[in-house]
Coordinates of C-alpha atoms in Angstrom, one line a residue:
M512 CA 97.2 369.2 -59.7
P513 CA 99.0 372.5 -59.2
V514 CA 98.0 374.8 -56.4
C515 CA 95.8 377.7 -57.4
Y516 CA 97.3 377.9 -60.9
T517 CA 95.7 378.1 -64.3
P518 CA 98.2 377.4 -67.1
S519 CA 98.5 380.0 -69.9
T520 CA 96.8 379.4 -73.2
D521 CA 98.0 380.5 -76.6
G522 CA 95.6 383.5 -76.1
D523 CA 97.7 384.6 -73.1
L524 CA 101.1 384.3 -74.8
L525 CA 102.8 386.9 -77.1
P526 CA 105.1 385.8 -79.9
V527 CA 108.6 387.3 -79.8
P528 CA 109.8 388.6 -83.2
G529 CA 113.0 386.8 -84.2
V530 CA 112.1 383.5 -82.5
R531 CA 110.7 380.4 -84.2
L532 CA 109.9 377.1 -82.4
G533 CA 109.4 373.5 -83.5
A534 CA 108.8 370.5 -81.4
V535 CA 108.7 366.8 -82.3
A536 CA 108.2 363.4 -80.7
A537 CA 111.7 361.7 -80.8
R538 CA 110.8 359.0 -78.2
I539 CA 113.7 360.0 -75.9
K540 CA 111.9 358.1 -73.1
N541 CA 109.3 356.3 -75.2
W542 CA 106.7 359.0 -74.5
Q543 CA 103.9 359.4 -77.1
R544 CA 104.4 363.2 -77.1
N545 CA 106.8 365.9 -78.2
D546 CA 110.1 365.7 -76.3
V547 CA 112.6 367.5 -78.5
L548 CA 112.3 371.3 -79.0
V549 CA 114.2 373.6 -81.3
I550 CA 114.3 377.3 -80.6
E551 CA 115.5 379.1 -83.7
C552 CA 116.8 382.6 -83.3
A553 CA 117.3 385.4 -85.8
A554 CA 120.8 386.4 -86.7
G555 CA 122.0 389.1 -84.3
T556 CA 120.4 387.5 -81.3
T557 CA 122.2 388.2 -78.0
A558 CA 122.3 385.4 -75.4
A559 CA 122.7 385.5 -71.7
A560 CA 122.6 382.5 -69.3
V561 CA 123.1 381.4 -65.7
F562 CA 123.8 377.8 -64.8
T563 CA 123.7 375.3 -62.0
Q564 CA 126.4 375.4 -59.4
N565 CA 126.2 371.6 -58.9
R566 CA 129.7 370.3 -59.4
F567 CA 128.3 367.2 -61.2
C568 CA 126.7 369.4 -63.8
A569 CA 125.4 367.9 -67.0
A570 CA 127.2 367.8 -70.3
P571 CA 124.9 370.4 -71.9
V572 CA 125.8 372.8 -69.1
L573 CA 129.5 372.4 -69.8
V574 CA 129.1 372.9 -73.5
D575 CA 126.8 375.9 -73.1
R576 CA 129.2 377.7 -70.8
E577 CA 131.9 377.3 -73.5
H578 CA 129.6 378.4 -76.3
L579 CA 128.2 381.4 -74.4
A580 CA 131.7 382.6 -73.6
W581 CA 132.7 382.2 -77.3
Q582 CA 129.6 384.2 -78.4
H583 CA 130.4 387.1 -76.1
Q584 CA 134.1 387.0 -76.9
H585 CA 133.6 387.1 -80.6
G586 CA 130.5 389.2 -80.8
K587 CA 128.5 386.3 -82.4
S588 CA 124.8 385.4 -82.3
L589 CA 122.8 382.7 -80.6
R590 CA 121.2 380.9 -83.5
A591 CA 119.5 377.9 -82.0
I592 CA 118.8 376.0 -78.7
V593 CA 118.0 372.3 -78.8
V594 CA 116.1 371.0 -75.7
N595 CA 115.3 367.4 -75.0
A596 CA 113.1 366.0 -72.2
G597 CA 113.3 362.5 -70.7
N598 CA 117.1 362.3 -70.3
A599 CA 119.4 364.6 -68.4
N600 CA 122.6 363.7 -70.2
A601 CA 124.2 364.1 -66.7
G602 CA 126.7 361.7 -65.1
T603 CA 127.4 360.4 -68.6
G604 CA 131.1 361.3 -68.8
A605 CA 133.0 361.7 -72.1
L606 CA 130.2 360.1 -74.0
G607 CA 127.7 362.7 -72.8
L608 CA 130.0 365.5 -73.8
D609 CA 130.4 364.0 -77.2
D610 CA 126.6 363.7 -77.6
A611 CA 126.0 367.3 -76.6
R612 CA 128.6 368.5 -79.0
R613 CA 127.3 366.3 -81.7
T614 CA 123.9 367.8 -81.3
C615 CA 125.3 371.2 -81.7
R616 CA 127.3 370.2 -84.7
E617 CA 124.3 368.6 -86.5
T618 CA 122.1 371.6 -85.6
A619 CA 124.8 374.0 -86.9
A620 CA 124.9 372.1 -90.2
L621 CA 121.1 372.3 -90.6
L622 CA 121.1 376.0 -89.9
G623 CA 124.3 377.0 -91.6
C624 CA 125.9 378.6 -88.6
A625 CA 128.9 378.1 -86.4
L626 CA 128.9 375.2 -83.9
E627 CA 129.3 377.7 -81.0
E628 CA 126.2 379.6 -82.0
V629 CA 124.1 376.6 -80.8
M630 CA 123.2 375.8 -77.2
V631 CA 121.7 372.5 -75.9
C632 CA 119.7 371.7 -72.8
S633 CA 118.6 368.3 -71.4
T634 CA 116.2 367.3 -68.6
G635 CA 115.2 364.0 -67.2
V636 CA 116.8 360.9 -65.7
I637 CA 120.4 361.2 -64.6
M638 CA 123.2 358.7 -65.4
E639 CA 121.5 357.2 -68.4
P640 CA 123.1 357.5 -71.9
L641 CA 121.3 360.0 -74.2
P642 CA 119.6 358.2 -77.1
I643 CA 121.4 360.5 -79.4
D644 CA 120.3 358.8 -82.7
R645 CA 116.7 359.4 -81.8
L646 CA 117.4 363.0 -80.9
L647 CA 119.3 363.8 -84.1
A648 CA 116.7 362.0 -86.2
G649 CA 114.1 364.4 -85.0
L650 CA 116.0 367.6 -85.7
P651 CA 115.2 368.0 -89.4
E652 CA 111.4 367.8 -88.7
A653 CA 111.7 370.2 -85.7
F654 CA 113.4 372.7 -88.0
R655 CA 110.8 372.2 -90.6
R656 CA 108.1 373.0 -88.1
C657 CA 110.1 376.2 -87.1
G658 CA 109.7 377.2 -90.7
E659 CA 106.0 376.7 -90.9
E660 CA 103.5 379.5 -90.9
D661 CA 102.7 379.1 -87.2
G662 CA 106.3 378.5 -86.1
A663 CA 106.5 382.0 -84.7
S664 CA 103.0 382.0 -83.2
A665 CA 101.7 382.0 -79.7
A666 CA 100.5 378.4 -80.3
A667 CA 104.1 377.4 -81.0
W668 CA 105.2 378.8 -77.6
L669 CA 102.5 376.8 -75.9
T670 CA 103.6 373.6 -77.7
A671 CA 107.2 374.4 -76.8
A672 CA 106.3 374.7 -73.1
Q673 CA 104.6 371.3 -73.2
A674 CA 107.5 369.6 -75.0
I675 CA 110.0 370.3 -72.2
M676 CA 107.9 368.9 -69.4
T677 CA 109.0 365.8 -67.4
T678 CA 107.2 365.2 -64.1
D679 CA 105.4 368.6 -64.5
T680 CA 101.6 368.2 -64.5
V681 CA 101.1 371.5 -66.4
H682 CA 103.2 373.6 -68.7
K683 CA 104.6 376.9 -67.6
A684 CA 104.6 379.9 -69.9
A685 CA 104.1 383.7 -69.4
S686 CA 104.3 387.0 -71.3
A687 CA 104.6 390.7 -70.6
Q688 CA 105.0 393.9 -72.5
V689 CA 106.5 397.3 -71.8
V690 CA 106.6 400.5 -73.9
I691 CA 110.1 401.9 -74.3
D692 CA 110.7 405.0 -76.4
G693 CA 107.2 404.6 -77.8
V694 CA 107.8 401.0 -79.0
Q695 CA 106.1 398.0 -77.5
I696 CA 108.7 395.5 -76.2
T697 CA 107.6 391.9 -75.7
V698 CA 109.0 389.4 -73.2
T699 CA 107.8 385.7 -73.3
G700 CA 109.2 382.8 -71.4
I701 CA 108.7 379.1 -70.8
A702 CA 110.1 376.9 -68.0
K703 CA 109.9 373.3 -66.7
G704 CA 110.3 371.9 -63.2
A705 CA 108.3 370.2 -60.4
G706 CA 110.9 368.3 -58.4
M707 CA 114.7 368.4 -57.6
I708 CA 114.0 372.1 -57.2
H709 CA 116.4 374.3 -55.2
P710 CA 118.1 376.6 -57.7
N711 CA 121.5 377.9 -56.9
M712 CA 121.8 380.1 -60.0
A713 CA 118.7 380.0 -62.1
T714 CA 116.0 377.5 -62.7
M715 CA 115.4 373.9 -63.7
L716 CA 115.1 374.8 -67.4
G717 CA 113.9 378.2 -68.4
F718 CA 114.0 380.3 -71.6
I719 CA 113.1 384.0 -71.6
A720 CA 113.0 385.8 -75.0
T721 CA 112.6 389.5 -75.9
D722 CA 112.8 391.6 -79.0
M723 CA 114.7 394.3 -77.0
P724 CA 118.1 395.1 -78.4
I725 CA 120.6 395.0 -75.5
A726 CA 124.3 394.6 -75.1
P727 CA 125.6 391.2 -74.0
S728 CA 127.2 392.4 -70.8
V729 CA 124.1 394.3 -69.7
W730 CA 121.8 391.4 -70.7
Q731 CA 124.0 389.0 -68.7
S732 CA 124.0 391.2 -65.6
L733 CA 120.2 391.8 -65.8
L734 CA 119.4 388.1 -66.2
R735 CA 121.5 387.2 -63.2
E736 CA 119.7 389.8 -61.1
V737 CA 116.3 388.5 -62.4
A738 CA 117.3 385.0 -61.5
D739 CA 118.1 386.0 -57.9
G740 CA 114.7 387.6 -57.6
S741 CA 112.7 384.8 -59.1
F742 CA 114.1 381.3 -59.7
N743 CA 116.7 381.6 -56.9
A744 CA 113.9 382.4 -54.5
V745 CA 112.0 379.1 -54.9
T746 CA 112.6 375.7 -53.4
I747 CA 110.6 372.5 -53.4
D748 CA 112.9 369.8 -51.9
G749 CA 116.3 371.5 -51.4
D750 CA 118.0 369.6 -54.2
T751 CA 119.9 371.7 -56.8
S752 CA 119.8 369.9 -60.1
T753 CA 122.7 368.9 -62.3
N754 CA 121.0 370.6 -65.3
D755 CA 119.6 373.9 -64.0
T756 CA 119.8 376.5 -66.9
L757 CA 118.2 379.8 -67.6
I758 CA 118.9 381.2 -71.1
G759 CA 117.9 384.8 -72.1
I760 CA 117.3 385.4 -75.8
A761 CA 117.4 389.0 -77.0
T762 CA 116.6 389.1 -80.7
G763 CA 117.0 392.9 -81.1
Q764 CA 114.1 393.0 -83.6
A765 CA 112.3 396.0 -81.9
N766 CA 112.8 399.3 -83.7
V767 CA 114.4 401.0 -80.7
S768 CA 118.0 402.1 -79.9
P769 CA 119.8 399.3 -78.0
I770 CA 120.5 399.4 -74.3
T771 CA 124.3 399.4 -74.1
M772 CA 125.0 400.7 -70.6
S773 CA 123.9 399.6 -67.1
D774 CA 122.9 403.2 -66.3
D775 CA 120.5 403.5 -69.2
V776 CA 117.3 405.2 -67.8
R777 CA 115.2 402.7 -69.8
L778 CA 116.7 399.6 -68.1
P779 CA 114.6 399.5 -65.0
A780 CA 111.3 399.4 -67.0
F781 CA 112.7 396.6 -69.2
K782 CA 114.0 394.7 -66.2
K783 CA 110.6 395.0 -64.5
A784 CA 109.0 393.2 -67.5
V785 CA 111.6 390.4 -67.6
L786 CA 111.3 390.0 -63.8
E787 CA 107.5 389.8 -64.0
V788 CA 107.7 386.9 -66.5
A789 CA 110.4 385.2 -64.4
V790 CA 108.5 385.4 -61.1
R791 CA 105.4 384.0 -62.7
L792 CA 107.3 381.1 -64.1
A793 CA 109.2 380.4 -60.9
Q794 CA 106.0 380.5 -58.8
A795 CA 104.3 378.2 -61.3
I796 CA 107.1 375.7 -60.7
V797 CA 106.4 375.7 -56.9
R798 CA 102.7 375.6 -57.4
D799 CA 103.3 372.4 -59.5
G800 CA 105.7 370.9 -57.0
E801 CA 105.6 367.1 -57.0
G802 CA 102.6 366.2 -54.8
A803 CA 102.1 369.8 -53.6
T804 CA 98.8 370.8 -52.0
K805 CA 99.9 374.2 -50.7
F806 CA 101.8 377.3 -51.9
I807 CA 103.7 379.0 -49.2
A808 CA 105.5 382.4 -49.1
I809 CA 108.2 382.8 -46.5
Q810 CA 108.9 386.5 -45.9
V811 CA 111.8 387.4 -43.6
E812 CA 112.4 391.1 -42.7
G813 CA 114.3 393.1 -40.1
G814 CA 117.7 391.6 -40.9
S815 CA 121.1 393.2 -41.2
N816 CA 121.3 392.2 -44.9
A817 CA 119.2 390.5 -47.5
E818 CA 121.4 387.3 -47.6
E819 CA 120.9 386.9 -43.8
C820 CA 117.1 387.1 -44.3
R821 CA 117.3 384.8 -47.3
Q822 CA 119.1 382.1 -45.3
V823 CA 116.5 382.1 -42.6
A824 CA 113.7 381.9 -45.2
L825 CA 115.4 379.0 -46.9
K826 CA 115.8 377.1 -43.6
V827 CA 112.1 377.4 -42.9
A828 CA 111.2 376.5 -46.5
H829 CA 113.6 373.4 -46.5
S830 CA 112.6 371.9 -43.2
P831 CA 110.8 368.6 -43.7
L832 CA 109.1 369.0 -40.4
V833 CA 107.7 372.4 -41.4
K834 CA 106.7 371.2 -44.8
T835 CA 104.9 368.1 -43.5
A836 CA 103.1 370.2 -40.9
F837 CA 101.7 372.4 -43.7
F838 CA 100.6 369.3 -45.6
A839 CA 98.7 368.1 -42.5
S840 CA 97.3 371.5 -41.9
D841 CA 98.7 371.2 -38.4
P842 CA 99.5 374.5 -36.6
N843 CA 102.5 372.9 -35.0
L844 CA 104.3 376.3 -35.3
G845 CA 107.1 375.4 -33.0
R846 CA 108.6 373.8 -36.0
I847 CA 108.9 377.2 -37.7
V848 CA 110.5 378.7 -34.6
C849 CA 113.0 375.9 -34.5
A850 CA 114.0 376.4 -38.1
I851 CA 114.4 380.2 -37.6
G852 CA 116.7 379.5 -34.6
N853 CA 118.8 377.1 -36.7
A854 CA 119.5 379.7 -39.4
A855 CA 119.5 383.0 -37.5
P856 CA 122.8 384.9 -37.0
P857 CA 124.6 384.7 -33.6
E858 CA 123.6 388.2 -32.7
L859 CA 119.9 387.4 -32.9
D860 CA 118.0 388.4 -29.7
T861 CA 115.1 386.0 -29.6
S862 CA 113.2 388.3 -27.4
R863 CA 112.8 390.7 -30.3
V864 CA 111.6 388.1 -32.9
R865 CA 108.1 388.3 -34.2
L866 CA 106.2 385.7 -36.4
W867 CA 102.9 385.9 -38.2
L868 CA 100.9 383.2 -40.1
D869 CA 99.1 385.4 -42.6
D870 CA 97.3 388.0 -40.4
V871 CA 97.6 385.9 -37.2
A872 CA 100.3 387.0 -34.7
V873 CA 102.1 383.8 -33.5
I874 CA 105.3 385.0 -31.8
V875 CA 105.7 388.4 -30.1
D876 CA 108.8 389.4 -28.1
G877 CA 110.2 385.9 -28.5
G878 CA 107.2 384.1 -27.1
R879 CA 103.7 383.0 -28.0
A880 CA 101.4 385.9 -28.7
S881 CA 98.8 386.4 -26.0
S882 CA 96.2 386.9 -28.8
Y883 CA 97.1 383.6 -30.6
T884 CA 94.6 380.7 -30.5
E885 CA 94.8 377.3 -32.0
E886 CA 91.6 378.0 -33.9
A887 CA 93.2 381.0 -35.6
G888 CA 96.3 379.0 -36.6
Q889 CA 94.1 376.2 -37.8
R890 CA 92.1 378.6 -40.0
V891 CA 95.2 379.7 -41.8
M892 CA 96.8 376.2 -42.1
N893 CA 93.7 375.0 -43.8
Q894 CA 94.2 377.4 -46.7
A895 CA 95.8 376.5 -50.0
E896 CA 98.0 379.6 -50.0
I897 CA 99.8 380.7 -46.9
T898 CA 102.2 383.5 -46.0
V899 CA 104.7 383.1 -43.1
R900 CA 106.2 386.5 -42.1
V901 CA 109.2 386.7 -39.7
D902 CA 110.7 389.9 -38.2
L903 CA 114.2 389.1 -36.9
G904 CA 114.2 392.4 -34.9
L905 CA 117.9 393.1 -35.8
G906 CA 117.0 396.7 -36.6
G907 CA 117.9 396.5 -40.3
N908 CA 115.7 397.2 -43.3
A909 CA 116.8 394.1 -45.2
A910 CA 114.2 391.5 -46.4
A911 CA 113.9 388.4 -48.5
T912 CA 111.1 386.2 -49.8
V913 CA 111.2 382.5 -50.7
W914 CA 108.4 380.5 -52.2
T915 CA 107.9 376.9 -51.4
C916 CA 105.3 374.1 -51.1
D917 CA 104.3 371.4 -48.6
L918 CA 105.7 367.9 -48.6
S919 CA 103.1 365.2 -49.2
H920 CA 102.7 361.4 -49.5
D921 CA 102.5 361.9 -53.3
Y922 CA 106.0 363.4 -53.4
V923 CA 107.5 360.1 -52.2
S924 CA 105.3 358.1 -54.6
I925 CA 106.2 360.2 -57.6
N926 CA 109.9 360.0 -57.0
A927 CA 109.8 356.3 -56.1
D928 CA 108.2 355.6 -59.5
Y929 CA 110.2 358.2 -61.5
R930 CA 112.4 355.8 -63.5
S931 CA 109.6 353.3 -64.2

């Protein structure tokens, strides 16, 4: 079960005007549950997206990059996203690309829009052919459900979040609102992910929608910044997926003048709402990490720049020795010190480094704090939520935070059985 996390209900979620959702059970992996989702977007919807940097990226990523560029170049809308769970359509060569494009083509025909106004996402097992006939057979019913009375409801968002799950034990969904020019703006997002989590751009699969009208270039820049402050700040196992995709959906349905410039005074308030949703989704992914029993925040400060701090935080978060110590509730904190030293810049003066485990000082002036006791360290390590704070002592004001989880026996079992 996820660490200290209560999944959203439809009472917590806010529908986004201009978005309709429909999910069906297409038996992509012979599951007896919904595994194909259609997100239908109103004409005029502006898309933004960030994608995995994995060189072996999945066919949907290649297609979506092309379609997003076309939309921005020609001033066209995003009209639909088709998502399937159970099969990644990655490592599938020319056949996989054909299947992704065929999905877009069939969807465009059903919706009466251009092929390039459709985007596709897949998640699941890599290097297995996508059961394309099953997926396409489910599309008409998915669109029919989009058109039902509750296709735009909070319940539809909840169903959508559940339909994109793979090894997730719970769905991930969140909403926020902000008032801009006297108009209430809504932001709602869903995401999936529990393993193969180390984003290098965005998230595993994530979709964040808003009714705020915003120019494509501003929306694209904002979404990338939001990704860096949320999904790019989480790691479970250090593996960047072939399919990582975050898509921003701005329907423009709110009765407010659009944000067209990056210096618009309204942009910070809007960005704050989008970031709030993204952080909640990203942290939910870590809390639901495969086999996770603990949620850990790694905060690094006192660096020369944020990237320097981030690299140290990631090194601590990635270390199998650190992660297994957290699982065992073992205050073997020399493992953290070792990880810091492996990632720190050459100019680091270890005599100035300080380390805390929650409120417990562990390292002061490069050595074990005189106040530290094994009992105090054990008290913190027994907790389900832990904060590790590191001051590099380089004199700068830069800081970075990474969220991670422990590494348990169940992680191995889940991944050993994944394809069965």
